[in-house]
Amino acid sequence: MTEHRHASTRPTASGPWVIDTRDIGRRAGSSRPFVRSVPAAGVGLLGVIAVPEAGEVELDLLVESVVEGVLVSGTAFAKVEGECARCLEPIADEVEVRITELYAWPDSTTDETTDEDEVSRIENDLIDLEPVVRDAIVLALPQAPLCEPDCKGLCSECGGRWAELGPDHGHETIDPRWAALQERLSDDNNEEK
């Protein structure tokens, strides 16, 4: 029944995101820590805020064999970079997410009674952590990151950052409907002098 599932996304035993469950065994209660730094360029909201090109995600997880599969729990931490949604200034921040995910054994009751997208699966004794960690980080990041909670953004007239412009910054604008009258009054004032 599970042979057709995830055929194109099978993890390889050598990948940095992959856990080989044979190291833990199937006896419920057996566990081991999984602490690792994994390359994660592009994890996040691309073009908004994400792990930088040479960035990594720090995984501090406990991998525990349970009756229906393997329970992975712990944290994932990464430094992220992006730009402020209001003023476009660069942002450097950190994100830490809590991970708790059950990976079902093939042919277990959980595997047979759940849809493919409801529970992660163990395939060929391997667990691929990347999709779960990637999703958790993306959901934890702000869709509109700000450099400061009260960032005022950019001046709509000159494009300057309000944080750098003085409090008396402004632009005199004349309604185009009154521009001809303004010119006429300016001409009259110049003639009087």
mmCIF file of C-alpha atoms in Angstrom:
data_model
loop_
_atom_site.group_PDB
_atom_site.id
_atom_site.type_symbol
_atom_site.label_atom_id
_atom_site.label_comp_id
_atom_site.label_asym_id
_atom_site.label_seq_id
_atom_site.Cartn_x
_atom_site.Cartn_y
_atom_site.Cartn_z
ATOM 1 C CA MET A 1 0.000 0.000 0.000
ATOM 2 C CA THR A 2 2.828 2.475 0.756
ATOM 3 C CA GLU A 3 5.021 1.606 -2.236
ATOM 4 C CA HIS A 4 3.599 4.400 -4.420
ATOM 5 C CA ARG A 5 3.926 7.148 -1.813
ATOM 6 C CA HIS A 6 6.643 9.794 -2.156
ATOM 7 C CA ALA A 7 8.366 7.843 -4.929
ATOM 8 C CA SER A 8 10.059 10.960 -6.307
ATOM 9 C CA THR A 9 11.121 12.419 -2.939
ATOM 10 C CA ARG A 10 12.916 9.513 -1.318
ATOM 11 C CA PRO A 11 15.684 10.717 0.979
ATOM 12 C CA THR A 12 19.199 9.378 0.648
ATOM 13 C CA ALA A 13 21.012 8.071 3.717
ATOM 14 C CA SER A 14 23.852 10.542 3.186
ATOM 15 C CA GLY A 15 21.825 13.790 3.136
ATOM 16 C CA PRO A 16 22.404 16.251 6.014
ATOM 17 C CA TRP A 17 18.652 16.437 6.747
ATOM 18 C CA VAL A 18 18.207 12.660 6.863
ATOM 19 C CA ILE A 19 17.959 10.425 9.932
ATOM 20 C CA ASP A 20 18.542 6.697 9.577
ATOM 21 C CA THR A 21 16.031 5.063 11.946
ATOM 22 C CA ARG A 22 18.068 1.835 12.092
ATOM 23 C CA ASP A 23 20.342 3.696 14.563
ATOM 24 C CA ILE A 24 17.384 3.991 16.958
ATOM 25 C CA GLY A 25 15.608 0.688 16.434
ATOM 26 C CA ARG A 26 11.907 -0.080 16.583
ATOM 27 C CA ARG A 27 11.658 -0.752 20.315
ATOM 28 C CA ALA A 28 9.255 1.848 21.708
ATOM 29 C CA GLY A 29 11.033 4.205 24.080
ATOM 30 C CA SER A 30 14.489 3.961 22.543
ATOM 31 C CA SER A 31 15.822 7.374 21.597
ATOM 32 C CA ARG A 32 18.875 9.397 20.696
ATOM 33 C CA PRO A 33 19.690 13.072 20.305
ATOM 34 C CA PHE A 34 20.085 14.515 16.829
ATOM 35 C CA VAL A 35 22.177 17.701 16.964
ATOM 36 C CA ARG A 36 23.410 18.982 13.644
ATOM 37 C CA SER A 37 23.983 22.102 11.532
ATOM 38 C CA VAL A 38 22.493 21.697 8.077
ATOM 39 C CA PRO A 39 22.830 23.929 5.011
ATOM 40 C CA ALA A 40 19.610 25.803 4.427
ATOM 41 C CA ALA A 41 20.108 28.568 1.874
ATOM 42 C CA GLY A 42 16.776 29.947 0.781
ATOM 43 C CA VAL A 43 14.680 28.572 3.636
ATOM 44 C CA GLY A 44 12.108 31.274 4.307
ATOM 45 C CA LEU A 45 10.093 33.758 2.299
ATOM 46 C CA LEU A 46 12.325 34.375 -0.715
ATOM 47 C CA GLY A 47 12.604 38.037 -1.632
ATOM 48 C CA VAL A 48 11.273 39.036 1.804
ATOM 49 C CA ILE A 49 13.176 37.302 4.628
ATOM 50 C CA ALA A 50 15.084 34.001 4.538
ATOM 51 C CA VAL A 51 18.177 32.109 5.657
ATOM 52 C CA PRO A 52 21.063 33.708 3.695
ATOM 53 C CA GLU A 53 22.907 31.956 0.859
ATOM 54 C CA ALA A 54 25.608 30.385 3.052
ATOM 55 C CA GLY A 55 23.294 29.982 6.050
ATOM 56 C CA GLU A 56 22.577 26.976 8.186
ATOM 57 C CA VAL A 57 19.819 25.704 10.433
ATOM 58 C CA GLU A 58 20.890 24.420 13.849
ATOM 59 C CA LEU A 59 18.886 21.331 14.781
ATOM 60 C CA ASP A 60 18.642 20.212 18.416
ATOM 61 C CA LEU A 61 16.237 17.288 18.332
ATOM 62 C CA LEU A 62 15.335 14.128 20.209
ATOM 63 C CA VAL A 63 14.479 11.179 17.958
ATOM 64 C CA GLU A 64 12.346 8.628 19.792
ATOM 65 C CA SER A 65 10.916 5.318 18.636
ATOM 66 C CA VAL A 66 7.211 4.966 19.458
ATOM 67 C CA VAL A 67 4.681 2.251 18.660
ATOM 68 C CA GLU A 68 3.425 3.838 15.427
ATOM 69 C CA GLY A 69 6.711 5.310 14.182
ATOM 70 C CA VAL A 70 9.377 7.792 15.207
ATOM 71 C CA LEU A 71 8.625 10.989 17.112
ATOM 72 C CA VAL A 72 10.986 13.877 16.388
ATOM 73 C CA SER A 73 10.872 16.791 18.823
ATOM 74 C CA GLY A 74 13.080 19.758 19.673
ATOM 75 C CA THR A 75 14.103 23.054 18.126
ATOM 76 C CA ALA A 76 15.448 24.457 14.890
ATOM 77 C CA PHE A 77 17.321 27.777 14.951
ATOM 78 C CA ALA A 78 18.527 29.943 12.063
ATOM 79 C CA LYS A 79 19.752 33.449 11.332
ATOM 80 C CA VAL A 80 17.678 35.176 8.680
ATOM 81 C CA GLU A 81 18.142 38.244 6.501
ATOM 82 C CA GLY A 82 15.744 40.355 4.521
ATOM 83 C CA GLU A 83 14.520 43.894 4.159
ATOM 84 C CA CYS A 84 11.990 46.024 5.966
ATOM 85 C CA ALA A 85 8.609 46.000 4.246
ATOM 86 C CA ARG A 86 8.154 49.735 4.907
ATOM 87 C CA CYS A 87 11.557 51.385 4.450
ATOM 88 C CA LEU A 88 13.527 48.676 2.566
ATOM 89 C CA GLU A 89 16.432 48.736 5.054
ATOM 90 C CA PRO A 90 18.318 45.452 5.495
ATOM 91 C CA ILE A 91 17.201 43.293 8.418
ATOM 92 C CA ALA A 92 19.222 40.657 10.258
ATOM 93 C CA ASP A 93 17.217 38.553 12.702
ATOM 94 C CA GLU A 94 16.923 35.065 14.186
ATOM 95 C CA VAL A 95 14.155 32.507 14.176
ATOM 96 C CA GLU A 96 13.720 29.552 16.516
ATOM 97 C CA VAL A 97 10.896 27.080 16.003
ATOM 98 C CA ARG A 98 9.653 24.123 17.975
ATOM 99 C CA ILE A 99 9.428 20.865 16.035
ATOM 100 C CA THR A 100 7.173 17.957 17.006
ATOM 101 C CA GLU A 101 6.497 15.504 14.209
ATOM 102 C CA LEU A 102 5.469 11.857 14.065
ATOM 103 C CA TYR A 103 6.907 9.843 11.188
ATOM 104 C CA ALA A 104 4.806 6.704 10.681
ATOM 105 C CA TRP A 105 6.301 3.253 10.147
ATOM 106 C CA PRO A 106 5.286 1.664 6.840
ATOM 107 C CA ASP A 107 2.234 -0.580 7.257
ATOM 108 C CA SER A 108 1.511 0.772 10.747
ATOM 109 C CA THR A 109 -2.061 1.599 11.724
ATOM 110 C CA THR A 110 -1.221 5.311 11.446
ATOM 111 C CA ASP A 111 0.221 4.804 7.950
ATOM 112 C CA GLU A 112 -2.820 2.862 6.779
ATOM 113 C CA THR A 113 -5.503 5.112 8.319
ATOM 114 C CA THR A 114 -4.207 8.567 7.416
ATOM 115 C CA ASP A 115 -3.962 10.473 4.156
ATOM 116 C CA GLU A 116 -0.563 11.058 2.604
ATOM 117 C CA ASP A 117 -0.421 14.721 3.675
ATOM 118 C CA GLU A 118 -1.659 14.167 7.245
ATOM 119 C CA VAL A 119 1.387 12.407 8.713
ATOM 120 C CA SER A 120 4.992 12.201 7.559
ATOM 121 C CA ARG A 121 6.254 8.761 6.618
ATOM 122 C CA ILE A 122 9.419 6.713 7.177
ATOM 123 C CA GLU A 123 10.697 5.417 3.851
ATOM 124 C CA ASN A 124 13.458 2.832 3.515
ATOM 125 C CA ASP A 125 14.187 3.326 7.250
ATOM 126 C CA LEU A 126 14.946 7.024 6.561
ATOM 127 C CA ILE A 127 13.370 10.267 7.766
ATOM 128 C CA ASP A 128 13.773 13.473 5.766
ATOM 129 C CA LEU A 129 13.534 16.410 8.197
ATOM 130 C CA GLU A 130 13.849 19.166 5.599
ATOM 131 C CA PRO A 131 10.156 19.600 4.602
ATOM 132 C CA VAL A 132 8.960 19.751 8.228
ATOM 133 C CA VAL A 133 11.684 22.167 9.381
ATOM 134 C CA ARG A 134 11.341 24.322 6.247
ATOM 135 C CA ASP A 135 7.564 24.627 6.753
ATOM 136 C CA ALA A 136 7.947 25.484 10.454
ATOM 137 C CA ILE A 137 10.481 28.237 9.711
ATOM 138 C CA VAL A 138 8.402 29.718 6.889
ATOM 139 C CA LEU A 139 5.317 29.843 9.132
ATOM 140 C CA ALA A 140 7.297 31.527 11.943
ATOM 141 C CA LEU A 141 8.652 34.344 9.763
ATOM 142 C CA PRO A 142 6.721 37.596 9.359
ATOM 143 C CA GLN A 143 5.208 38.132 5.916
ATOM 144 C CA ALA A 144 5.987 41.836 6.220
ATOM 145 C CA PRO A 145 9.163 42.130 8.352
ATOM 146 C CA LEU A 146 9.940 45.489 9.935
ATOM 147 C CA CYS A 147 13.282 46.974 10.990
ATOM 148 C CA GLU A 148 11.498 48.483 14.012
ATOM 149 C CA PRO A 149 7.935 47.939 15.219
ATOM 150 C CA ASP A 150 7.139 51.621 14.649
ATOM 151 C CA CYS A 151 8.949 52.048 11.307
ATOM 152 C CA LYS A 152 7.307 54.943 9.491
ATOM 153 C CA GLY A 153 8.537 53.849 6.049
ATOM 154 C CA LEU A 154 9.486 56.166 3.197
ATOM 155 C CA CYS A 155 8.375 59.679 2.260
ATOM 156 C CA SER A 156 5.984 59.300 -0.659
ATOM 157 C CA GLU A 157 7.353 62.466 -2.304
ATOM 158 C CA CYS A 158 11.146 62.080 -2.145
ATOM 159 C CA GLY A 159 11.621 58.434 -1.105
ATOM 160 C CA GLY A 160 13.683 59.330 1.975
ATOM 161 C CA ARG A 161 13.387 57.243 5.134
ATOM 162 C CA TRP A 162 11.177 58.986 7.685
ATOM 163 C CA ALA A 163 13.564 57.770 10.426
ATOM 164 C CA GLU A 164 16.338 59.864 8.837
ATOM 165 C CA LEU A 165 14.259 62.872 7.786
ATOM 166 C CA GLY A 166 13.666 65.661 10.268
ATOM 167 C CA PRO A 167 10.296 66.214 11.958
ATOM 168 C CA ASP A 168 9.780 69.353 9.868
ATOM 169 C CA HIS A 169 10.325 67.488 6.588
ATOM 170 C CA GLY A 170 7.655 68.191 4.033
ATOM 171 C CA HIS A 171 7.011 69.027 0.422
ATOM 172 C CA GLU A 172 5.004 72.010 -0.757
ATOM 173 C CA THR A 173 2.557 70.803 -3.306
ATOM 174 C CA ILE A 174 0.142 72.919 -5.221
ATOM 175 C CA ASP A 175 -3.080 71.515 -6.492
ATOM 176 C CA PRO A 176 -2.688 71.559 -10.308
ATOM 177 C CA ARG A 177 -6.108 73.183 -10.585
ATOM 178 C CA TRP A 178 -4.744 76.217 -8.729
ATOM 179 C CA ALA A 179 -1.309 76.274 -10.392
ATOM 180 C CA ALA A 180 -2.308 78.922 -12.968
ATOM 181 C CA LEU A 181 -3.648 81.193 -10.219
ATOM 182 C CA GLN A 182 -0.456 80.689 -8.191
ATOM 183 C CA GLU A 183 1.626 81.719 -11.219
ATOM 184 C CA ARG A 184 -0.572 84.784 -11.789
ATOM 185 C CA LEU A 185 -0.250 85.867 -8.158
ATOM 186 C CA SER A 186 3.527 85.344 -8.277
ATOM 187 C CA ASP A 187 3.737 87.460 -11.431
ATOM 188 C CA ASP A 188 1.645 90.236 -9.833
ATOM 189 C CA ASN A 189 3.862 90.274 -6.719
ATOM 190 C CA ASN A 190 7.019 90.489 -8.851
ATOM 191 C CA GLU A 191 5.602 93.427 -10.833
ATOM 192 C CA GLU A 192 4.811 95.369 -7.658
ATOM 193 C CA LYS A 193 8.423 95.288 -6.501
#
